[in-house]
Short mmCIF file of C-alpha atoms in Angstrom, two decimals:
data_model
loop_
_atom_site.label_atom_id
_atom_site.label_comp_id
_atom_site.label_asym_id
_atom_site.label_seq_id
_atom_site.Cartn_x
_atom_site.Cartn_y
_atom_site.Cartn_z
CA MET L 1 137.91 14.38 69.30
CA ALA L 2 136.54 17.30 71.16
CA ASN L 3 133.02 17.20 72.43
CA ALA L 4 130.49 18.39 69.78
CA SER L 5 128.11 20.12 72.16
CA GLY L 6 131.00 21.98 73.77
CA ASP L 7 132.14 23.28 70.39
CA LEU L 8 128.56 24.07 69.42
CA ALA L 9 128.13 26.08 72.61
CA LEU L 10 131.31 28.01 71.76
CA VAL L 11 130.08 28.73 68.24
CA PHE L 12 126.70 29.88 69.49
CA GLY L 13 128.42 31.96 72.15
CA GLY L 14 130.37 33.66 69.36
CA VAL L 15 127.28 34.27 67.25
CA PHE L 16 125.45 35.55 70.34
CA SER L 17 128.24 38.05 71.07
CA VAL L 18 128.18 39.28 67.47
CA LEU L 19 124.41 39.79 67.68
CA VAL L 20 124.69 41.63 71.00
CA PHE L 21 127.33 43.88 69.45
CA ALA L 22 125.20 44.41 66.31
CA SER L 23 122.10 45.24 68.33
CA ALA L 24 124.03 47.68 70.51
CA LEU L 25 125.60 49.34 67.46
CA SER L 26 122.23 49.56 65.73
CA ALA L 27 120.62 51.06 68.84
CA TYR L 28 123.40 53.67 69.02
CA LEU L 29 123.15 54.49 65.29
CA ARG L 30 119.39 54.89 65.53
CA TYR L 31 119.69 57.03 68.66
CA ARG L 32 122.22 59.20 66.88
CA TYR L 33 120.94 59.39 63.29
CA SER L 34 117.32 58.24 63.32
CA PRO L 35 115.71 59.42 66.58
CA ASP L 36 112.34 59.80 64.88
CA GLY L 37 112.59 56.44 63.08
CA ARG L 38 112.76 58.09 59.65
CA ASN L 39 116.12 56.75 58.41
CA VAL L 40 115.04 53.91 56.16
CA VAL L 41 118.46 52.22 55.98
CA LEU L 42 118.91 52.21 59.77
CA GLU L 43 115.37 51.05 60.46
CA ASN L 44 115.81 48.22 57.95
CA LEU L 45 119.17 47.33 59.52
CA ASP L 46 117.53 47.11 62.92
CA ALA L 47 114.71 44.90 61.57
CA ARG L 48 117.32 42.66 59.93
CA ILE L 49 119.20 42.24 63.20
CA MET L 50 116.00 41.44 65.08
CA SER L 51 115.22 38.77 62.49
CA TRP L 52 118.74 37.37 62.90
CA TRP L 53 118.02 36.86 66.59
CA ALA L 54 114.95 34.83 65.66
CA ILE L 55 116.82 32.80 63.03
CA VAL L 56 119.67 31.99 65.42
CA ALA L 57 117.21 31.05 68.15
CA MET L 58 115.41 28.66 65.81
CA LEU L 59 118.65 27.09 64.59
CA GLY L 60 119.79 26.69 68.19
CA PHE L 61 116.53 25.05 69.13
CA ALA L 62 116.77 22.66 66.14
CA PHE L 63 120.39 21.75 66.93
CA ILE L 64 119.52 20.94 70.53
CA TRP L 65 116.59 18.81 69.39
CA GLY L 66 119.01 16.93 67.10
CA LYS L 67 118.60 15.33 63.69
CA THR L 68 114.79 15.39 63.76
CA GLY L 69 114.83 19.04 64.77
CA VAL L 70 117.13 20.04 61.93
CA ILE L 71 115.03 18.09 59.42
CA VAL L 72 111.78 19.62 60.69
CA LEU L 73 113.26 23.13 60.57
CA PHE L 74 114.55 22.83 57.00
CA GLY L 75 111.37 21.02 55.94
CA LEU L 76 109.37 24.02 57.16
CA CYS L 77 111.77 26.40 55.42
CA SER L 78 111.29 24.42 52.20
CA PHE L 79 107.53 24.66 52.63
CA ALA L 80 107.63 28.42 53.14
CA ALA L 81 110.08 28.89 50.26
CA LEU L 82 108.07 26.75 47.85
CA ARG L 83 104.94 28.65 48.85
CA GLU L 84 106.68 31.92 47.90
CA PHE L 85 108.02 30.44 44.68
CA VAL L 86 104.73 28.98 43.43
CA THR L 87 102.93 32.25 44.22
CA LEU L 88 104.98 33.92 41.48
CA THR L 89 104.60 31.22 38.82
CA ASN L 90 102.21 30.98 35.88
CA THR L 91 100.66 27.78 37.19
CA LYS L 92 96.98 27.42 36.37
CA ARG L 93 94.05 25.59 37.75
CA ALA L 94 95.06 22.54 35.71
CA ASP L 95 98.18 22.29 37.88
CA HIS L 96 96.20 22.13 41.09
CA TRP L 97 96.84 18.45 41.78
CA ALA L 98 100.44 18.67 40.61
CA LEU L 99 101.06 21.49 43.08
CA ALA L 100 99.20 19.76 45.88
CA ALA L 101 101.42 16.72 45.26
CA SER L 102 104.54 18.89 45.28
CA PHE L 103 103.69 20.37 48.67
CA PHE L 104 102.08 17.44 50.43
CA VAL L 105 103.77 14.39 48.88
CA VAL L 106 107.11 15.26 47.26
CA LEU L 107 108.31 17.62 50.00
CA PRO L 108 107.60 15.29 52.95
CA ILE L 109 109.00 12.26 51.12
CA GLN L 110 112.23 14.08 50.28
CA TYR L 111 112.79 14.99 53.95
CA LEU L 112 111.77 11.52 55.09
CA LEU L 113 114.40 10.05 52.75
CA VAL L 114 116.98 12.44 54.16
CA TRP L 115 115.92 11.39 57.67
CA HIS L 116 116.39 7.74 56.68
CA GLU L 117 119.78 8.69 55.17
CA TRP L 118 118.80 6.94 51.93
CA TYR L 119 121.35 8.77 49.79
CA GLY L 120 120.69 6.68 46.65
CA LEU L 121 117.06 7.75 46.56
CA TYR L 122 116.99 11.29 47.96
CA SER L 123 119.60 12.42 45.43
CA ILE L 124 117.43 11.36 42.47
CA PHE L 125 113.90 11.47 43.87
CA ILE L 126 113.10 15.03 42.72
CA PRO L 127 115.46 15.23 39.68
CA VAL L 128 114.06 11.98 38.25
CA TYR L 129 110.77 10.90 39.80
CA ALA L 130 109.12 14.23 40.56
CA PHE L 131 110.45 15.39 37.18
CA LEU L 132 108.53 12.59 35.44
CA PHE L 133 105.39 12.35 37.53
CA ILE L 134 104.49 15.99 38.23
CA PRO L 135 104.02 16.73 34.48
CA ILE L 136 101.95 13.56 34.17
CA ILE L 137 99.59 14.80 36.88
CA SER L 138 99.32 18.18 35.15
CA VAL L 139 98.76 16.76 31.68
CA LEU L 140 95.72 14.76 32.79
CA ARG L 141 93.73 18.01 32.90
CA GLU L 142 94.48 18.56 29.19
CA ASP L 143 95.18 22.28 29.49
CA THR L 144 98.03 22.96 27.06
CA ARG L 145 98.26 26.72 27.44
CA GLN L 146 101.84 27.54 28.55
CA TYR L 147 102.21 23.89 29.47
CA LEU L 148 106.00 23.73 29.19
CA VAL L 149 106.38 26.98 31.15
CA ARG L 150 104.11 25.70 33.92
CA ILE L 151 105.75 22.31 34.41
CA ALA L 152 109.23 23.81 34.14
CA GLU L 153 108.41 26.37 36.82
CA THR L 154 107.02 23.73 39.13
CA GLN L 155 110.10 21.52 38.68
CA TRP L 156 112.42 24.47 39.22
CA GLY L 157 110.61 25.40 42.40
CA LEU L 158 110.94 21.86 43.72
CA MET L 159 114.63 21.69 42.82
CA ILE L 160 115.53 24.99 44.47
CA CYS L 161 113.20 25.07 47.44
CA VAL L 162 113.10 21.38 48.36
CA PHE L 163 115.90 19.38 46.73
CA CYS L 164 118.71 21.90 47.25
CA ALA L 165 117.53 22.99 50.70
CA SER L 166 117.30 19.36 51.87
CA HIS L 167 121.07 19.02 51.35
CA VAL L 168 121.64 21.07 54.49
CA PRO L 169 120.18 18.43 56.87
CA ALA L 170 121.66 15.73 54.59
CA LEU L 171 125.08 16.83 55.89
CA LEU L 172 124.15 15.02 59.10
CA SER L 173 124.29 11.67 57.30
CA LEU L 174 127.89 11.97 56.08
CA ASP L 175 130.13 9.39 57.70
CA ILE L 176 133.48 11.14 58.09
CA PRO L 177 136.18 9.07 59.85
CA GLY L 178 137.14 10.64 63.17
CA TYR L 179 134.25 13.15 62.95
CA GLN L 180 131.39 10.96 64.20
CA GLY L 181 128.73 12.75 66.19
CA ARG L 182 129.99 16.18 65.13
CA ASN L 183 128.20 16.58 61.78
CA VAL L 184 125.86 19.24 63.15
CA LEU L 185 128.92 21.48 63.23
CA LEU L 186 129.19 21.12 59.43
CA ILE L 187 125.75 22.71 59.17
CA ALA L 188 126.83 25.47 61.54
CA PHE L 189 129.96 26.00 59.38
CA LEU L 190 127.96 26.16 56.11
CA VAL L 191 125.29 28.47 57.47
CA ILE L 192 127.70 30.80 59.28
CA VAL L 193 130.10 31.14 56.33
CA VAL L 194 127.42 31.64 53.67
CA GLN L 195 125.22 33.96 55.71
CA SER L 196 128.16 35.96 57.05
CA SER L 197 129.25 36.40 53.45
CA ASP L 198 125.88 38.05 52.74
CA VAL L 199 126.32 40.27 55.79
CA PHE L 200 129.94 41.13 54.93
CA GLN L 201 128.94 41.93 51.34
CA TYR L 202 126.25 44.25 52.69
CA VAL L 203 128.63 45.93 55.16
CA TRP L 204 131.57 46.34 52.72
CA GLY L 205 129.14 47.49 50.05
CA LYS L 206 127.71 50.18 52.36
CA LEU L 207 131.20 51.26 53.49
CA LEU L 208 133.22 51.18 50.26
CA GLY L 209 130.80 50.27 47.48
CA LYS L 210 131.29 52.29 44.29
CA HIS L 211 131.09 50.03 41.26
CA LYS L 212 127.84 48.18 40.71
CA LEU L 213 128.31 44.45 40.24
CA ALA L 214 125.15 43.71 38.26
CA PRO L 215 122.99 46.84 38.28
CA SER L 216 120.11 45.36 36.33
CA LEU L 217 119.92 42.33 38.64
CA SER L 218 120.62 43.64 42.09
CA PRO L 219 121.08 47.40 42.45
CA SER L 220 122.61 47.14 45.92
CA LYS L 221 125.42 44.69 45.07
CA THR L 222 128.82 46.26 44.38
CA VAL L 223 132.18 44.86 43.26
CA GLU L 224 133.82 46.17 46.45
CA GLY L 225 131.12 44.57 48.57
CA ALA L 226 131.42 41.25 46.74
CA VAL L 227 135.22 41.01 46.96
CA GLY L 228 135.33 42.21 50.56
CA GLY L 229 132.46 39.91 51.50
CA LEU L 230 133.89 36.79 49.90
CA LEU L 231 137.36 37.37 51.40
CA SER L 232 136.06 38.22 54.89
CA ALA L 233 133.74 35.21 54.92
CA SER L 234 136.56 32.93 53.71
CA LEU L 235 138.81 34.23 56.49
CA LEU L 236 136.05 33.61 58.98
CA GLY L 237 135.60 30.12 57.52
CA ALA L 238 139.33 29.41 57.88
CA SER L 239 139.23 30.55 61.50
CA LEU L 240 136.41 28.05 62.10
CA PHE L 241 138.49 25.07 60.89
CA TRP L 242 138.50 23.61 64.42
CA ILE L 243 134.80 22.79 64.24
CA THR L 244 135.27 20.96 60.88
CA PRO L 245 137.25 17.96 59.64
CA PHE L 246 139.23 20.39 57.38
CA SER L 247 142.65 22.00 57.75
CA PRO L 248 142.65 25.82 57.91
CA LEU L 249 143.62 26.05 54.22
CA GLN L 250 140.97 23.56 53.19
CA ALA L 251 138.40 25.43 55.29
CA ALA L 252 139.34 28.70 53.55
CA LEU L 253 139.10 27.17 50.06
CA LEU L 254 135.77 25.49 50.82
CA SER L 255 134.49 28.76 52.25
CA LEU L 256 135.49 30.58 49.07
CA LEU L 257 133.68 27.94 47.02
CA ILE L 258 130.43 28.10 49.00
CA THR L 259 130.41 31.88 49.27
CA LEU L 260 130.88 32.12 45.49
CA MET L 261 128.01 29.69 44.96
CA GLY L 262 125.97 31.68 47.47
CA MET L 263 126.65 34.99 45.74
CA PHE L 264 125.64 33.57 42.36
CA GLY L 265 122.60 31.97 43.94
CA GLY L 266 121.56 35.42 45.13
CA LEU L 267 122.01 36.80 41.60
CA VAL L 268 120.06 33.95 39.98
CA LEU L 269 117.12 34.37 42.33
CA SER L 270 117.28 38.15 41.90
CA ALA L 271 116.98 37.62 38.15
CA ILE L 272 113.81 35.61 38.73
CA LYS L 273 112.42 38.36 40.94
CA ARG L 274 113.16 40.96 38.23
CA ASP L 275 111.53 38.74 35.65
CA ARG L 276 108.40 38.49 37.80
CA GLY L 277 108.50 42.19 38.64
CA VAL L 278 108.73 41.93 42.43
CA LYS L 279 111.16 43.38 44.97
CA ASP L 280 111.03 40.60 47.55
CA TRP L 281 109.89 37.00 47.60
CA GLY L 282 107.67 37.55 50.61
CA HIS L 283 107.29 39.53 53.83
CA LEU L 284 107.61 36.97 56.60
CA ILE L 285 111.17 37.81 57.67
CA ALA L 286 111.13 41.44 58.76
CA GLY L 287 113.87 43.49 57.08
CA HIS L 288 114.97 40.66 54.79
CA GLY L 289 111.81 39.93 52.78
CA GLY L 290 110.75 36.35 52.28
CA PHE L 291 112.31 32.99 53.09
CA ILE L 292 113.86 32.73 49.63
CA ASP L 293 115.50 36.14 50.08
CA ARG L 294 117.32 34.74 53.10
CA LEU L 295 117.89 31.19 51.84
CA ASP L 296 118.99 31.93 48.27
CA SER L 297 122.70 31.65 49.02
CA VAL L 298 122.32 28.59 51.27
CA VAL L 299 120.34 26.56 48.73
CA PHE L 300 122.87 27.20 46.00
CA SER L 301 125.86 26.28 48.13
CA ALA L 302 124.45 23.34 50.12
CA PRO L 303 124.48 20.62 47.39
CA VAL L 304 127.98 21.62 46.21
CA PHE L 305 129.33 21.66 49.75
CA PHE L 306 127.63 18.33 50.45
CA HIS L 307 129.15 16.59 47.43
CA VAL L 308 132.64 18.01 47.81
CA VAL L 309 132.73 16.87 51.44
CA ARG L 310 131.16 13.53 50.59
CA TYR L 311 133.65 12.68 47.83
CA SER L 312 136.73 14.03 49.56
CA TRP L 313 136.24 13.24 53.24
CA THR L 314 134.11 10.11 53.50
CA MET X 1 71.22 22.42 83.61
CA LYS X 2 72.26 24.11 80.36
CA TRP X 3 75.33 25.99 81.49
CA PRO X 4 78.02 23.32 81.18
CA MET X 5 77.04 22.60 77.58
CA ASP X 6 76.89 26.25 76.62
CA TRP X 7 80.20 26.87 78.26
CA LEU X 8 81.77 23.88 76.51
CA LYS X 9 80.37 24.95 73.18
CA ARG X 10 81.80 28.42 73.58
CA LEU X 11 85.18 26.98 74.52
CA ALA X 12 85.06 24.68 71.50
CA ALA X 13 84.12 27.63 69.27
CA TYR X 14 87.02 29.66 70.65
CA ALA X 15 89.50 26.81 70.08
CA THR X 16 88.15 26.13 66.59
CA ALA X 17 88.45 29.82 65.72
CA GLY X 18 92.11 29.76 66.78
CA MET X 19 92.79 26.63 64.75
CA ILE X 20 91.10 27.98 61.64
CA ALA X 21 93.09 31.22 61.85
CA LEU X 22 96.33 29.27 62.37
CA PHE X 23 95.52 27.01 59.43
CA ALA X 24 94.75 30.02 57.24
CA ARG X 25 98.09 31.56 58.16
CA LEU X 26 100.06 28.35 57.54
CA LEU X 27 98.46 27.96 54.16
CA THR X 28 98.57 31.54 52.93
CA ALA X 29 100.92 33.52 55.21
CA VAL X 30 98.12 36.08 54.87
CA ARG X 31 99.07 39.71 55.37
CA ALA X 32 96.76 42.66 55.88
CA ILE X 33 97.58 45.84 53.99
CA TRP X 34 95.75 48.78 55.52
CA TYR X 35 96.09 50.92 52.43
CA GLY X 36 93.21 53.37 52.65
CA THR X 37 92.34 53.19 56.34
CA ASN X 38 93.43 51.92 59.73
CA PRO X 39 91.78 49.18 61.77
CA ARG X 40 89.18 51.19 63.70
CA GLU X 41 86.37 50.18 65.97
CA VAL X 42 83.61 51.85 63.99
CA GLN X 43 80.70 50.15 62.33
CA ARG X 44 81.68 49.12 58.84
CA ILE X 45 80.64 46.94 55.95
CA TYR X 46 83.77 45.30 54.58
CA TYR X 47 82.79 44.34 51.04
CA ALA X 48 85.14 42.11 49.10
CA ASN X 49 85.69 40.11 45.93
CA HIS X 50 84.48 36.53 46.25
CA ALA X 51 86.24 33.54 44.71
CA SER X 52 86.41 30.96 47.46
CA HIS X 53 84.70 29.77 50.63
CA GLY X 54 87.84 30.87 52.45
CA ASP X 55 87.31 34.56 51.63
CA SER X 56 85.49 35.51 54.81
CA VAL X 57 87.91 33.36 56.85
CA LEU X 58 90.86 35.31 55.47
CA ILE X 59 89.37 38.74 56.20
CA TRP X 60 88.30 37.54 59.62
CA THR X 61 91.84 36.22 60.30
CA VAL X 62 93.58 39.52 59.59
CA LEU X 63 91.16 41.72 61.54
CA PRO X 64 92.50 42.63 65.00
CA PRO X 65 90.67 40.49 67.63
CA ARG X 66 88.66 43.36 69.12
CA ILE X 67 87.28 44.28 65.72
CA ARG X 68 86.93 40.64 64.69
CA ASP X 69 84.62 39.97 67.65
CA LYS X 70 82.19 42.59 66.38
CA THR X 71 82.37 41.62 62.70
CA ARG X 72 79.97 39.09 61.21
CA PRO X 73 80.30 37.51 57.76
CA VAL X 74 77.15 37.47 55.68
CA ALA X 75 76.76 34.03 54.14
CA GLY X 76 74.31 32.01 52.16
CA SER X 77 72.32 29.67 54.41
CA ASP X 78 72.20 27.01 51.66
CA TYR X 79 75.90 26.28 52.22
CA TRP X 80 76.38 26.90 55.94
CA GLU X 81 73.19 25.37 57.26
CA ARG X 82 74.00 21.98 55.74
CA GLY X 83 75.50 19.50 58.22
CA ARG X 84 76.30 19.90 61.89
CA LEU X 85 79.97 20.80 61.52
CA ARG X 86 79.27 23.59 59.03
CA GLN X 87 76.43 24.82 61.24
CA PHE X 88 78.74 24.91 64.25
CA ILE X 89 81.45 26.75 62.31
CA GLY X 90 79.03 29.12 60.64
CA ARG X 91 77.02 29.97 63.74
CA SER X 92 79.22 29.52 66.78
CA VAL X 93 82.69 30.22 65.38
CA PHE X 94 82.10 32.95 62.80
CA ASN X 95 78.75 34.15 64.09
CA CYS X 96 77.58 34.46 60.47
CA VAL X 97 74.47 36.32 59.42
CA PHE X 98 72.59 33.91 57.16
CA ILE X 99 70.60 34.99 54.18
CA GLU X 100 68.37 32.99 51.88
CA ARG X 101 69.86 33.20 48.42
CA ALA X 102 67.02 31.42 46.64
CA SER X 103 64.78 34.19 45.33
CA GLY X 104 61.03 33.83 45.23
CA SER X 105 60.32 34.12 48.93
CA HIS X 106 58.24 37.18 49.69
CA SER X 107 60.04 38.37 52.79
CA ASN X 108 62.94 40.81 52.51
CA PRO X 109 66.09 38.64 52.25
CA LEU X 110 68.22 41.39 53.75
CA ALA X 111 66.14 41.67 56.93
CA PRO X 112 68.53 39.59 59.11
CA VAL X 113 71.48 41.62 57.81
CA GLN X 114 69.82 44.92 58.67
CA GLU X 115 68.99 43.52 62.06
CA ALA X 116 72.67 42.69 62.63
CA LEU X 117 73.61 46.25 61.66
CA ASP X 118 71.04 47.62 64.07
CA ASP X 119 72.68 45.50 66.79
CA GLY X 120 75.91 47.37 66.08
CA ALA X 121 77.77 44.61 64.25
CA SER X 122 80.14 45.25 61.37
CA LEU X 123 79.75 42.98 58.35
CA ILE X 124 81.82 41.08 55.83
CA PHE X 125 79.80 41.19 52.62
CA PHE X 126 80.31 39.80 49.13
CA PRO X 127 78.33 42.01 46.75
CA GLU X 128 78.85 39.71 43.75
CA GLY X 129 76.45 37.33 45.47
CA THR X 130 78.26 34.22 44.31
CA ARG X 131 81.81 32.99 43.81
CA ASN X 132 83.53 34.39 40.74
CA THR X 133 84.98 31.60 38.59
CA THR X 134 85.46 33.69 35.47
CA ASP X 135 88.62 35.46 34.33
CA GLU X 136 86.93 38.82 34.97
CA MET X 137 88.14 40.72 38.01
CA LEU X 138 84.62 41.05 39.42
CA LEU X 139 81.14 39.88 38.54
CA PRO X 140 78.47 42.59 38.30
CA PHE X 141 77.37 43.51 41.84
CA LYS X 142 73.93 42.37 42.99
CA SER X 143 71.66 45.05 44.45
CA GLY X 144 72.12 43.91 48.07
CA LEU X 145 74.95 46.29 48.89
CA PHE X 146 72.93 49.24 47.58
CA TYR X 147 69.85 48.47 49.69
CA LEU X 148 71.98 47.93 52.79
CA ALA X 149 73.92 51.14 52.30
CA ARG X 150 70.79 53.16 51.56
CA SER X 151 68.89 51.86 54.55
CA ARG X 152 71.81 52.37 56.98
CA PRO X 153 73.64 55.39 55.52
CA THR X 154 75.82 56.05 58.57
CA VAL X 155 77.75 52.80 58.17
CA GLU X 156 81.17 53.07 56.53
CA LEU X 157 81.72 51.00 53.39
CA VAL X 158 85.25 49.62 53.09
CA PRO X 159 86.37 47.96 49.84
CA VAL X 160 88.56 44.92 50.56
CA TRP X 161 90.60 43.17 47.88
CA ILE X 162 91.61 39.55 48.49
CA GLU X 163 94.52 38.58 46.27
CA ASN X 164 95.39 35.01 45.27
CA LEU X 165 92.94 32.99 47.37
CA ASN X 166 91.14 31.91 44.19
CA ARG X 167 94.34 30.03 43.25
CA VAL X 168 94.64 28.41 46.70
CA MET X 169 91.28 26.71 46.47
CA PRO X 170 89.41 27.16 43.19
CA LYS X 171 85.72 26.28 43.13
CA GLY X 172 85.35 22.51 42.99
CA GLU X 173 88.78 21.57 44.37
CA VAL X 174 89.07 19.74 47.68
CA VAL X 175 92.75 20.11 48.60
CA PRO X 176 94.02 23.67 49.07
CA ILE X 177 97.51 24.53 47.86
CA PRO X 178 99.73 26.89 49.84
CA LEU X 179 100.18 30.30 48.22
CA ILE X 180 100.81 33.73 49.68
CA CYS X 181 97.68 35.88 49.95
CA THR X 182 97.10 39.50 50.86
CA VAL X 183 94.01 41.29 52.11
CA THR X 184 94.01 45.00 51.26
CA PHE X 185 91.67 47.49 52.88
CA GLY X 186 90.77 50.51 50.74
CA THR X 187 89.44 53.96 51.57
CA PRO X 188 86.09 53.95 53.40
CA PHE X 189 83.15 55.86 51.95
CA MET X 190 79.49 56.33 52.79
CA TYR X 191 76.29 56.24 50.84
CA GLN X 192 75.44 59.70 49.53
CA PRO X 193 71.67 60.18 49.82
CA GLY X 194 70.04 60.40 46.42
CA THR X 195 72.57 58.24 44.57
CA ASP X 196 70.66 55.84 42.37
CA LYS X 197 71.22 52.11 42.38
CA SER X 198 73.21 51.59 39.20
CA ARG X 199 75.44 54.58 39.90
CA PHE X 200 76.13 53.46 43.48
CA LEU X 201 76.90 49.88 42.47
CA GLN X 202 79.20 51.10 39.72
CA GLN X 203 81.08 53.36 42.16
CA ALA X 204 81.42 50.57 44.71
CA SER X 205 82.62 48.14 42.08
CA GLU X 206 85.12 50.63 40.67
CA ALA X 207 86.48 51.34 44.14
CA LEU X 208 87.28 47.64 44.44
CA THR X 209 88.86 47.21 40.99
CA THR X 210 90.95 50.34 41.53
CA LEU X 211 92.17 48.84 44.80
CA ALA X 212 92.99 45.56 43.04
CA ASN X 213 95.08 47.37 40.45
CA ILE X 214 96.92 49.26 43.19
CA VAL X 215 97.70 45.95 44.95
CA ARG X 216 99.08 44.44 41.76
CA GLU X 217 101.11 47.55 40.94
CA ALA X 218 102.57 47.74 44.47
CA ASP X 219 103.99 44.23 44.20
CA ARG X 220 106.06 45.28 41.26
CA GLY X 221 107.70 48.37 42.75
#
């Protein structure tokens, strides 16, 4: 088996070149069409690319640090995402302890279990135990107004922002014959395919987009963008088969699966934003919005990718 | 003989200030929205809604450092003078102006605040006088803001709306929960000579509720 850090360096080299190209292109486009900084689309594009640099740098740092680094990074992402999610819920003062427990007990325990590779517990801890105990903590305050709505929102936030997101670092624990020591590349594969699908959808949508995919959910998504994005990302995934335990065909099919999940994840979380009447989940990632705006596709695809690989390759 | 202790205390205050600001950001990802004005180094009274002990910390955190250094929160001495840690934070870190909230004393309770204004400081002021735990947007303003504005009419009054911090740490809770907060700065105005007390307080209060409604509208877009 090839050396994992060598392959990782190649992958990062590739991503680095793409970012250099994107930054250069964006600088040229702004010089040409937005010299006074007034073109909103180009300014947003530039902010997005700058944020990508930061995201890639943080992922690179986490990968070099190793398992602990990846777990800390995704734990922090979960924290920031849950913070955005809870901000938009109907939770009341009576939920104060339930929310404090979600942030300061459930979230750290989930990532600790992932760190210990205790599959039997981390895959049911939030769906079963948080599900039972968080409502108990809330009910002790005896405030029944919108009770079901409040506990359901809290549970949903934990499932999306913590449980699903924690399946990205959980990929490190999969024991795939002949692939030992290379699992970090599975994370790189998942993140690159899913995120590039978002980028490809954006690019194809801007270039060819005519027919709106789901105008009342996400005004910028088009059918042309979606098809072009899914196919381009699947091709990219297939071309990355050499960093995975998959054949090129398997890599393409898995890529299609996770990009589809990712696209629907984006739509689901858009629907929640519409319901709550906001444009973005937050403002921390310049050009993109909040953490959930960037992670929506990853959280929806990570558990599915994890289980398919776990049942078929280990 | 005193200098090493003074120096150490100042260093400790500086480090504590940094840690408090970092903590506030981790907890609330707080973002300043300069809606009606820009951060400017002029003497101002930032008056805000009050729902939590963290309110002045949040405003203080989002002010640019140069302005922050010249801005002093006005706080009740009954809370901040109790215990050595609170005293250190209140005096050395935030450089608070303390006022006696218990009425009945004969001296003018606003005297130390006016003194701070005469020294050129800007202020963070909570005109409701106490933390709002009701479902109302604001409690009726106490007269303090009126007397301050009337006695120092050249100072700009800036309404500041703090959104969400009441949910982070409601009165009586010990553990804060992480939620995203914003601090929005409205359009500055000055006291117009001749305005009577109830009219002025109503205008000031309306300026703040209007700002709050703008903040809530802007989120939905």
